[in-house]
């Protein structure tokens, strides 16, 4: 109902709505006093010509036909909700207030009615029930639904040529679709929502390109709302499976943030770790590429905040059986800035990844990965031979303990097998 008060006058009034407001075509009207469920219209006396029908929504009623309704305290409590709706119907009428001499009485009735509604709501008595508005169901929907279904099927069809479609499903077309959201039929609005989602579902890259230009123009210091946009909107875009379709544009937007505020590097790295793919190796390669670009703009302090969880993940990537993942992780050591950051924090990083390096040298099936691992291992040895020997010693001790546990486990199984054989 409140929506009707606001929207009234923006579109033509249907016949059913005209009846709801107490108006009928001249040939169908009854003369005399007409009472409807929504509003009271005092028509001219029988025999007088009927007032002209109002065909435009929101138009004022004929002069002298609007009667004021009783005030709320004059009617029983049980009837106040119905009276409330009738008063709302009166307030749906619009008048020309520029002409102060026209329909003065009707304007005053509407003013008083609005005041009564305000008092009624303010008093706490005006609890609006949910069943005020009955959804309008367009009688032409069976036909219209097929039109929407045709458009939806065209948009989602794998055979649709995107380049050709963009010539016709352009900015102007989308604006017209948005205008149709004014429909009172909920079924039509639902179809429109689905179609628009499908249209823009394949256009994330284009939207991110525009966002990249906007982010580039952000003033410094960066506003908190912009930082929240990075954390809540951009970083979660790493989760969808079709990341590859818009990854380059997403990287550009994120790097813009880190370049403007280097302290955001920690948020970005931890966001990548949060959405790191588990079973999708191609996405892992994309993540490692993005990680290198982010680390290139990362300062030492921010690097130290996230380096422990970061290199635990990198260690897992080094041992990946998918050679492209392991290879891409090892390529990080080709970046001079990243190597400098690692060298400054080698006492933390090398113990985390040393085991992964040794396992690659001992057992990785891919020769390229094996060769790159040897180079990285040599790099750490040259950085700090003493630290390298410490890590090697701890690794040897750990392997010895593992072998000892394996022997004990094997011995236990042999005793169990022997005992079972004796009992059998």
Short mmCIF file of C-alpha atoms in Angstrom, two decimals:
data_model
loop_
_atom_site.label_atom_id
_atom_site.label_comp_id
_atom_site.label_asym_id
_atom_site.label_seq_id
_atom_site.Cartn_x
_atom_site.Cartn_y
_atom_site.Cartn_z
CA UNK A 1 0.00 0.00 0.00
CA UNK A 2 2.78 2.44 0.87
CA UNK A 3 4.40 1.57 -2.46
CA UNK A 4 1.17 2.49 -4.20
CA UNK A 5 1.11 5.90 -2.51
CA UNK A 6 4.67 6.54 -3.67
CA UNK A 7 4.35 5.11 -7.20
CA UNK A 8 0.84 6.30 -8.00
CA UNK A 9 0.99 8.54 -11.01
CA UNK A 10 3.98 6.91 -12.72
CA UNK A 11 1.96 4.51 -14.85
CA UNK A 12 -1.50 3.98 -16.24
CA UNK A 13 -4.13 2.61 -13.89
CA UNK A 14 -5.57 -0.77 -14.76
CA UNK A 15 -9.31 -1.31 -14.78
CA UNK A 16 -9.12 -3.47 -11.67
CA UNK A 17 -7.20 -0.75 -9.84
CA UNK A 18 -9.62 1.89 -11.01
CA UNK A 19 -12.43 -0.14 -9.50
CA UNK A 20 -10.47 -0.45 -6.25
CA UNK A 21 -10.35 3.33 -6.03
CA UNK A 22 -14.08 3.68 -6.56
CA UNK A 23 -14.02 4.76 -10.21
CA UNK A 24 -15.95 3.20 -13.04
CA UNK A 25 -16.40 4.06 -16.72
CA UNK A 26 -19.28 6.47 -17.18
CA UNK A 27 -21.55 3.84 -18.69
CA UNK A 28 -21.14 1.47 -15.74
CA UNK A 29 -21.48 3.84 -12.83
CA UNK A 30 -24.41 3.96 -10.52
CA UNK A 31 -25.56 7.43 -9.61
CA UNK A 32 -26.06 8.44 -6.06
CA UNK A 33 -23.85 7.55 -3.10
CA UNK A 34 -21.48 4.71 -3.93
CA UNK A 35 -19.70 2.82 -1.16
CA UNK A 36 -16.74 0.62 -2.03
CA UNK A 37 -14.50 -1.43 0.24
CA UNK A 38 -11.73 1.11 -0.11
CA UNK A 39 -13.14 4.62 -0.38
CA UNK A 40 -16.38 6.53 -0.34
CA UNK A 41 -17.38 8.63 -3.36
CA UNK A 42 -20.40 10.85 -3.11
CA UNK A 43 -21.69 11.00 -6.69
CA UNK A 44 -24.09 13.56 -8.04
CA UNK A 45 -27.78 13.03 -7.53
CA UNK A 46 -29.59 10.51 -9.70
CA UNK A 47 -30.27 11.92 -13.11
CA UNK A 48 -27.27 14.23 -13.14
CA UNK A 49 -24.51 13.45 -15.62
CA UNK A 50 -21.83 11.23 -14.18
CA UNK A 51 -18.47 12.89 -13.50
CA UNK A 52 -15.72 12.06 -15.98
CA UNK A 53 -13.77 8.90 -15.32
CA UNK A 54 -10.25 9.20 -14.03
CA UNK A 55 -8.01 7.28 -16.38
CA UNK A 56 -4.60 8.44 -15.17
CA UNK A 57 -3.27 6.93 -11.98
CA UNK A 58 -2.82 9.35 -9.15
CA UNK A 59 -5.26 11.86 -10.63
CA UNK A 60 -7.50 13.81 -8.31
CA UNK A 61 -11.14 12.71 -7.91
CA UNK A 62 -13.89 14.90 -9.34
CA UNK A 63 -14.51 17.97 -7.23
CA UNK A 64 -17.06 17.44 -4.49
CA UNK A 65 -16.94 13.63 -4.62
CA UNK A 66 -14.46 12.90 -1.80
CA UNK A 67 -15.90 12.48 1.66
CA UNK A 68 -13.81 12.45 4.83
CA UNK A 69 -13.87 9.23 6.84
CA UNK A 70 -14.53 8.97 10.58
CA UNK A 71 -11.56 9.37 12.92
CA UNK A 72 -10.05 6.25 14.48
CA UNK A 73 -11.40 6.71 17.98
CA UNK A 74 -14.97 6.85 16.66
CA UNK A 75 -14.88 3.27 15.34
CA UNK A 76 -14.50 -0.04 17.21
CA UNK A 77 -10.96 -1.41 17.56
CA UNK A 78 -11.79 -4.39 15.34
CA UNK A 79 -12.65 -2.06 12.42
CA UNK A 80 -9.61 0.24 12.68
CA UNK A 81 -7.41 -1.82 10.36
CA UNK A 82 -10.04 -1.62 7.64
CA UNK A 83 -10.43 2.13 8.26
CA UNK A 84 -6.65 2.48 8.12
CA UNK A 85 -6.62 0.96 4.63
CA UNK A 86 -9.44 3.21 3.45
CA UNK A 87 -7.57 6.28 4.64
CA UNK A 88 -4.48 5.09 2.81
CA UNK A 89 -6.58 4.84 -0.34
CA UNK A 90 -7.61 8.46 0.03
CA UNK A 91 -3.98 9.47 0.34
CA UNK A 92 -3.24 7.81 -2.99
CA UNK A 93 -4.89 10.71 -4.80
CA UNK A 94 -2.60 13.48 -6.08
CA UNK A 95 -3.57 17.12 -6.44
CA UNK A 96 -2.22 20.17 -8.19
CA UNK A 97 -1.01 22.22 -5.24
CA UNK A 98 0.25 24.97 -7.54
CA UNK A 99 -3.40 26.00 -8.04
CA UNK A 100 -4.41 27.10 -4.55
CA UNK A 101 -8.06 27.67 -5.53
CA UNK A 102 -8.68 24.29 -7.05
CA UNK A 103 -10.17 21.43 -4.97
CA UNK A 104 -9.46 23.15 -1.68
CA UNK A 105 -11.84 20.92 0.26
CA UNK A 106 -10.37 17.66 -1.12
CA UNK A 107 -6.83 18.83 -0.38
CA UNK A 108 -7.80 19.60 3.20
CA UNK A 109 -9.42 16.15 3.59
CA UNK A 110 -6.20 14.52 2.38
CA UNK A 111 -4.09 16.70 4.71
CA UNK A 112 -6.24 15.82 7.72
CA UNK A 113 -6.20 12.13 6.75
CA UNK A 114 -2.42 12.09 6.52
CA UNK A 115 -2.21 13.70 9.95
CA UNK A 116 -4.54 11.08 11.38
CA UNK A 117 -2.41 8.30 9.88
CA UNK A 118 0.73 9.78 11.42
CA UNK A 119 -0.92 9.98 14.85
CA UNK A 120 -2.32 6.48 14.48
CA UNK A 121 1.08 4.96 13.68
CA UNK A 122 2.83 7.04 16.36
CA UNK A 123 0.37 5.93 19.01
CA UNK A 124 1.35 2.31 18.49
CA UNK A 125 -2.15 1.32 17.47
CA UNK A 126 -1.31 1.18 13.79
CA UNK A 127 0.20 -2.26 13.54
CA UNK A 128 0.22 -2.91 9.80
CA UNK A 129 -0.66 -6.49 8.97
CA UNK A 130 1.20 -8.38 6.27
CA UNK A 131 -1.88 -9.21 4.26
CA UNK A 132 -2.58 -5.67 3.16
CA UNK A 133 -1.27 -6.01 -0.38
CA UNK A 134 -2.47 -8.91 -2.47
CA UNK A 135 0.13 -9.63 -5.17
CA UNK A 136 -1.03 -8.49 -8.56
CA UNK A 137 -1.04 -11.30 -11.10
CA UNK A 138 -0.88 -10.08 -14.68
CA UNK A 139 -3.55 -11.87 -16.76
CA UNK A 140 -1.19 -11.83 -19.76
CA UNK A 141 1.51 -13.73 -17.84
CA UNK A 142 1.06 -17.10 -19.67
CA UNK A 143 2.06 -15.27 -22.87
CA UNK A 144 4.63 -13.01 -21.24
CA UNK A 145 6.34 -15.90 -19.48
CA UNK A 146 7.18 -17.48 -22.82
CA UNK A 147 8.79 -14.23 -23.95
CA UNK A 148 10.98 -14.12 -20.85
CA UNK A 149 11.78 -17.82 -21.17
CA UNK A 150 12.90 -17.28 -24.76
CA UNK A 151 15.25 -14.48 -23.70
CA UNK A 152 16.60 -16.51 -20.77
CA UNK A 153 17.29 -19.55 -22.95
CA UNK A 154 19.10 -17.38 -25.49
CA UNK A 155 21.29 -15.79 -22.80
CA UNK A 156 22.31 -19.10 -21.18
CA UNK A 157 22.64 -21.12 -24.38
CA UNK A 158 26.19 -22.40 -25.02
CA UNK A 159 25.56 -21.84 -28.73
CA UNK A 160 25.02 -18.10 -28.30
CA UNK A 161 27.73 -16.03 -29.95
CA UNK A 162 28.71 -13.54 -27.22
CA UNK A 163 30.13 -10.99 -29.64
CA UNK A 164 26.90 -10.87 -31.64
CA UNK A 165 24.75 -10.88 -28.51
CA UNK A 166 26.59 -7.85 -27.11
CA UNK A 167 25.57 -5.80 -30.14
CA UNK A 168 21.92 -6.11 -29.12
CA UNK A 169 21.99 -6.82 -25.37
CA UNK A 170 23.68 -3.50 -24.75
CA UNK A 171 23.46 -0.73 -22.17
CA UNK A 172 20.15 0.55 -23.56
CA UNK A 173 18.61 -2.93 -23.53
CA UNK A 174 19.65 -3.56 -19.94
CA UNK A 175 18.22 -0.20 -18.83
CA UNK A 176 14.87 -1.19 -20.34
CA UNK A 177 15.01 -4.48 -18.44
CA UNK A 178 15.68 -2.58 -15.23
CA UNK A 179 12.63 -0.38 -15.88
CA UNK A 180 10.50 -3.52 -16.01
CA UNK A 181 11.24 -4.18 -12.33
CA UNK A 182 8.40 -1.72 -11.71
CA UNK A 183 6.05 -4.61 -12.53
CA UNK A 184 3.68 -5.54 -9.69
CA UNK A 185 3.68 -9.20 -10.74
CA UNK A 186 6.30 -10.99 -8.58
CA UNK A 187 6.74 -13.68 -11.23
CA UNK A 188 7.89 -11.13 -13.77
CA UNK A 189 10.35 -9.56 -11.31
CA UNK A 190 11.81 -12.99 -10.54
CA UNK A 191 12.40 -13.70 -14.23
CA UNK A 192 14.03 -10.29 -14.68
CA UNK A 193 16.38 -10.94 -11.75
CA UNK A 194 17.42 -14.31 -13.18
CA UNK A 195 18.03 -12.91 -16.67
CA UNK A 196 20.11 -9.99 -15.41
CA UNK A 197 22.21 -12.30 -13.27
CA UNK A 198 22.85 -14.48 -16.32
CA UNK A 199 23.73 -11.49 -18.50
CA UNK A 200 26.27 -10.16 -16.03
CA UNK A 201 27.47 -13.59 -14.90
CA UNK A 202 29.85 -13.71 -17.86
CA UNK A 203 30.78 -10.06 -17.63
CA UNK A 204 32.68 -10.00 -14.34
CA UNK A 205 35.92 -9.30 -16.17
CA UNK A 206 34.49 -6.19 -17.81
CA UNK A 207 33.11 -4.94 -14.49
CA UNK A 208 36.49 -5.51 -12.81
CA UNK A 209 38.21 -3.53 -15.56
CA UNK A 210 35.99 -0.57 -14.74
CA UNK A 211 36.59 -1.07 -11.01
CA UNK A 212 40.33 -1.14 -11.64
CA UNK A 213 40.15 2.35 -13.12
CA UNK A 214 38.05 3.55 -10.18
CA UNK A 215 40.44 2.02 -7.61
CA UNK A 216 43.36 3.65 -9.40
CA UNK A 217 41.77 7.01 -8.65
CA UNK A 218 41.21 6.41 -4.93
CA UNK A 219 42.61 9.23 -2.81
CA UNK A 220 45.09 8.60 0.00
CA UNK A 221 44.82 7.79 2.81
CA UNK A 222 42.40 5.10 1.69
CA UNK A 223 38.93 5.16 3.22
CA UNK A 224 37.85 2.34 5.49
CA UNK A 225 34.91 1.52 3.22
CA UNK A 226 37.34 0.97 0.33
CA UNK A 227 39.39 -1.45 2.41
CA UNK A 228 36.21 -3.32 3.35
CA UNK A 229 35.37 -3.56 -0.35
CA UNK A 230 38.69 -5.30 -0.93
CA UNK A 231 38.16 -7.79 1.92
CA UNK A 232 34.44 -8.45 1.47
CA UNK A 233 33.98 -8.18 -2.31
CA UNK A 234 37.21 -8.65 -4.24
CA UNK A 235 39.08 -11.31 -2.26
CA UNK A 236 36.04 -13.68 -2.10
CA UNK A 237 35.99 -13.64 -5.92
CA UNK A 238 38.87 -16.14 -5.72
CA UNK A 239 36.45 -18.83 -4.59
CA UNK A 240 34.33 -19.45 -7.75
CA UNK A 241 35.47 -22.23 -10.04
CA UNK A 242 35.56 -20.09 -13.25
CA UNK A 243 38.20 -17.78 -11.75
CA UNK A 244 40.32 -18.03 -14.90
CA UNK A 245 37.77 -15.98 -16.89
CA UNK A 246 38.40 -12.82 -14.85
CA UNK A 247 41.60 -13.52 -12.89
CA UNK A 248 43.82 -10.99 -14.66
CA UNK A 249 41.33 -8.17 -14.05
CA UNK A 250 40.97 -9.26 -10.42
CA UNK A 251 44.74 -9.24 -9.93
CA UNK A 252 44.91 -5.71 -11.34
CA UNK A 253 42.30 -4.46 -8.86
CA UNK A 254 44.02 -6.13 -5.89
CA UNK A 255 47.49 -4.91 -6.82
CA UNK A 256 46.09 -1.38 -7.04
CA UNK A 257 45.02 -1.67 -3.40
CA UNK A 258 48.39 -3.03 -2.23
CA UNK A 259 50.34 -0.36 -4.12
CA UNK A 260 48.23 2.38 -2.54
CA UNK A 261 48.43 0.92 0.96
CA UNK A 262 51.24 -1.63 1.48
CA UNK A 263 49.72 -2.65 4.83
CA UNK A 264 46.93 -4.41 2.93
CA UNK A 265 49.37 -7.03 1.62
CA UNK A 266 48.86 -9.13 4.76
CA UNK A 267 45.07 -9.09 4.24
CA UNK A 268 45.45 -10.12 0.61
CA UNK A 269 47.88 -12.99 1.32
CA UNK A 270 45.71 -14.34 4.13
CA UNK A 271 42.68 -14.01 1.86
CA UNK A 272 44.44 -16.09 -0.80
CA UNK A 273 45.31 -18.72 1.80
CA UNK A 274 41.70 -18.80 2.97
CA UNK A 275 40.40 -19.59 -0.53
CA UNK A 276 43.36 -21.70 -1.64
CA UNK A 277 42.09 -24.52 -3.89
CA UNK A 278 42.40 -28.07 -2.62
CA UNK A 279 41.67 -30.20 -5.69
CA UNK A 280 41.86 -27.73 -8.59
CA UNK A 281 45.48 -27.65 -9.77
CA UNK A 282 44.89 -25.07 -12.49
CA UNK A 283 43.53 -22.65 -9.89
CA UNK A 284 46.57 -23.34 -7.71
CA UNK A 285 48.81 -22.23 -10.57
CA UNK A 286 46.77 -19.02 -10.87
CA UNK A 287 47.00 -18.42 -7.12
CA UNK A 288 50.79 -18.87 -7.16
CA UNK A 289 51.11 -16.39 -10.02
CA UNK A 290 49.01 -13.84 -8.18
CA UNK A 291 50.92 -14.49 -4.98
CA UNK A 292 54.18 -13.57 -6.73
CA UNK A 293 52.71 -10.27 -7.95
CA UNK A 294 51.43 -9.41 -4.47
CA UNK A 295 54.74 -10.30 -2.80
CA UNK A 296 56.59 -8.05 -5.27
CA UNK A 297 54.82 -5.06 -3.70
CA UNK A 298 55.01 -6.34 -0.11
CA UNK A 299 57.20 -4.66 2.48
CA UNK A 300 59.28 -6.59 5.04
CA UNK A 301 56.97 -5.89 8.02
CA UNK A 302 53.84 -7.15 6.22
CA UNK A 303 55.75 -10.15 4.88
CA UNK A 304 56.73 -11.17 8.41
CA UNK A 305 53.11 -11.11 9.56
CA UNK A 306 52.00 -13.75 7.07
CA UNK A 307 55.17 -15.69 6.19
CA UNK A 308 54.56 -18.71 8.47
CA UNK A 309 51.15 -19.78 7.09
CA UNK A 310 52.24 -18.66 3.62
CA UNK A 311 55.31 -20.94 3.44
CA UNK A 312 53.44 -23.84 4.96
CA UNK A 313 51.16 -23.62 1.95
CA UNK A 314 54.10 -23.17 -0.42
CA UNK A 315 55.72 -26.29 1.08
CA UNK A 316 52.57 -28.26 0.18
CA UNK A 317 52.75 -26.88 -3.35
CA UNK A 318 56.42 -27.87 -3.66
CA UNK A 319 55.46 -31.51 -3.05
CA UNK A 320 52.44 -31.44 -5.37
CA UNK A 321 52.32 -34.41 -7.73
CA UNK A 322 51.04 -32.02 -10.40
CA UNK A 323 54.31 -30.79 -11.88
CA UNK A 324 52.91 -27.38 -12.95
CA UNK A 325 51.96 -26.54 -9.35
CA UNK A 326 55.35 -27.59 -7.97
CA UNK A 327 57.17 -25.83 -10.81
CA UNK A 328 55.22 -22.58 -10.34
CA UNK A 329 55.95 -22.61 -6.60
CA UNK A 330 59.68 -23.04 -7.27
CA UNK A 331 59.60 -20.13 -9.74
CA UNK A 332 59.06 -17.81 -6.76
CA UNK A 333 62.79 -18.11 -6.10
CA UNK A 334 63.44 -16.49 -9.50
CA UNK A 335 62.04 -13.20 -8.18
CA UNK A 336 64.77 -11.06 -6.69
CA UNK A 337 62.50 -9.11 -4.32
CA UNK A 338 60.95 -12.30 -2.95
CA UNK A 339 64.39 -13.91 -2.53
CA UNK A 340 65.51 -10.88 -0.52
CA UNK A 341 62.48 -11.18 1.75
CA UNK A 342 63.16 -14.91 2.19
CA UNK A 343 66.85 -14.27 2.91
CA UNK A 344 65.98 -11.75 5.63
CA UNK A 345 63.68 -14.31 7.28
CA UNK A 346 65.51 -17.53 6.37
CA UNK A 347 65.70 -18.75 9.97
CA UNK A 348 61.91 -19.00 10.00
CA UNK A 349 61.30 -20.03 6.40
CA UNK A 350 63.94 -22.69 5.74
CA UNK A 351 62.85 -25.00 8.62
CA UNK A 352 59.30 -24.87 7.22
CA UNK A 353 60.16 -25.87 3.66
CA UNK A 354 63.35 -27.91 4.12
CA UNK A 355 61.52 -31.25 4.34
CA UNK A 356 59.55 -30.46 1.17
CA UNK A 357 62.79 -29.68 -0.69
CA UNK A 358 64.42 -32.93 0.44
CA UNK A 359 61.38 -35.02 -0.52
CA UNK A 360 61.39 -33.49 -4.01
CA UNK A 361 65.05 -34.34 -4.50
CA UNK A 362 64.52 -37.89 -3.28
CA UNK A 363 61.30 -38.84 -4.99
CA UNK A 364 59.61 -36.29 -7.28
CA UNK A 365 58.83 -37.86 -10.63
CA UNK A 366 59.31 -34.74 -12.78
CA UNK A 367 62.87 -33.92 -13.83
CA UNK A 368 62.20 -30.18 -14.25
CA UNK A 369 60.85 -29.97 -10.69
CA UNK A 370 63.82 -32.00 -9.45
CA UNK A 371 66.28 -29.62 -11.13
CA UNK A 372 64.57 -26.48 -9.83
CA UNK A 373 64.51 -27.94 -6.31
CA UNK A 374 68.25 -28.57 -6.44
CA UNK A 375 68.79 -24.92 -7.41
CA UNK A 376 66.63 -23.62 -4.53
CA UNK A 377 68.37 -25.96 -2.07
CA UNK A 378 71.76 -24.67 -3.26
CA UNK A 379 70.52 -21.08 -2.86
CA UNK A 380 69.70 -21.70 0.83
CA UNK A 381 73.03 -23.40 1.36
CA UNK A 382 74.82 -20.31 0.03
CA UNK A 383 72.63 -17.98 2.11
CA UNK A 384 73.44 -19.63 5.43
CA UNK A 385 75.45 -22.83 5.49
CA UNK A 386 75.20 -23.17 9.26
CA UNK A 387 71.40 -22.89 9.25
CA UNK A 388 71.24 -25.32 6.35
CA UNK A 389 73.28 -27.90 8.27
CA UNK A 390 71.03 -27.46 11.33
CA UNK A 391 67.93 -28.10 9.24
CA UNK A 392 69.60 -31.06 7.56
CA UNK A 393 70.55 -32.52 10.93
CA UNK A 394 67.01 -32.12 12.31
CA UNK A 395 65.58 -33.66 9.14
CA UNK A 396 67.97 -36.64 9.44
CA UNK A 397 66.93 -37.15 13.07
CA UNK A 398 63.27 -36.98 12.15
CA UNK A 399 63.75 -39.51 9.34
CA UNK A 400 65.62 -41.82 11.75
CA UNK A 401 62.72 -41.62 14.21
CA UNK A 402 60.26 -42.38 11.43
CA UNK A 403 62.28 -45.41 10.33
CA UNK A 404 62.45 -46.62 13.92
CA UNK A 405 58.69 -46.28 14.29
CA UNK A 406 58.19 -48.17 11.04
CA UNK A 407 60.40 -51.00 12.34
CA UNK A 408 58.45 -51.18 15.60
CA UNK A 409 55.18 -51.18 13.75
CA UNK A 410 56.36 -53.93 11.42
CA UNK A 411 57.64 -55.97 14.37
CA UNK A 412 54.31 -55.59 16.16
CA UNK A 413 52.39 -56.81 13.09
CA UNK A 414 54.73 -59.79 12.74
CA UNK A 415 54.13 -60.82 16.37
CA UNK A 416 50.39 -60.49 15.90
CA UNK A 417 50.54 -62.56 12.73
CA UNK A 418 52.61 -65.24 14.50
CA UNK A 419 50.19 -65.34 17.46
CA UNK A 420 47.22 -65.64 15.12
CA UNK A 421 48.93 -68.49 13.26
CA UNK A 422 49.59 -70.40 16.49
CA UNK A 423 45.99 -70.06 17.64
CA UNK A 424 44.71 -71.06 14.25
#
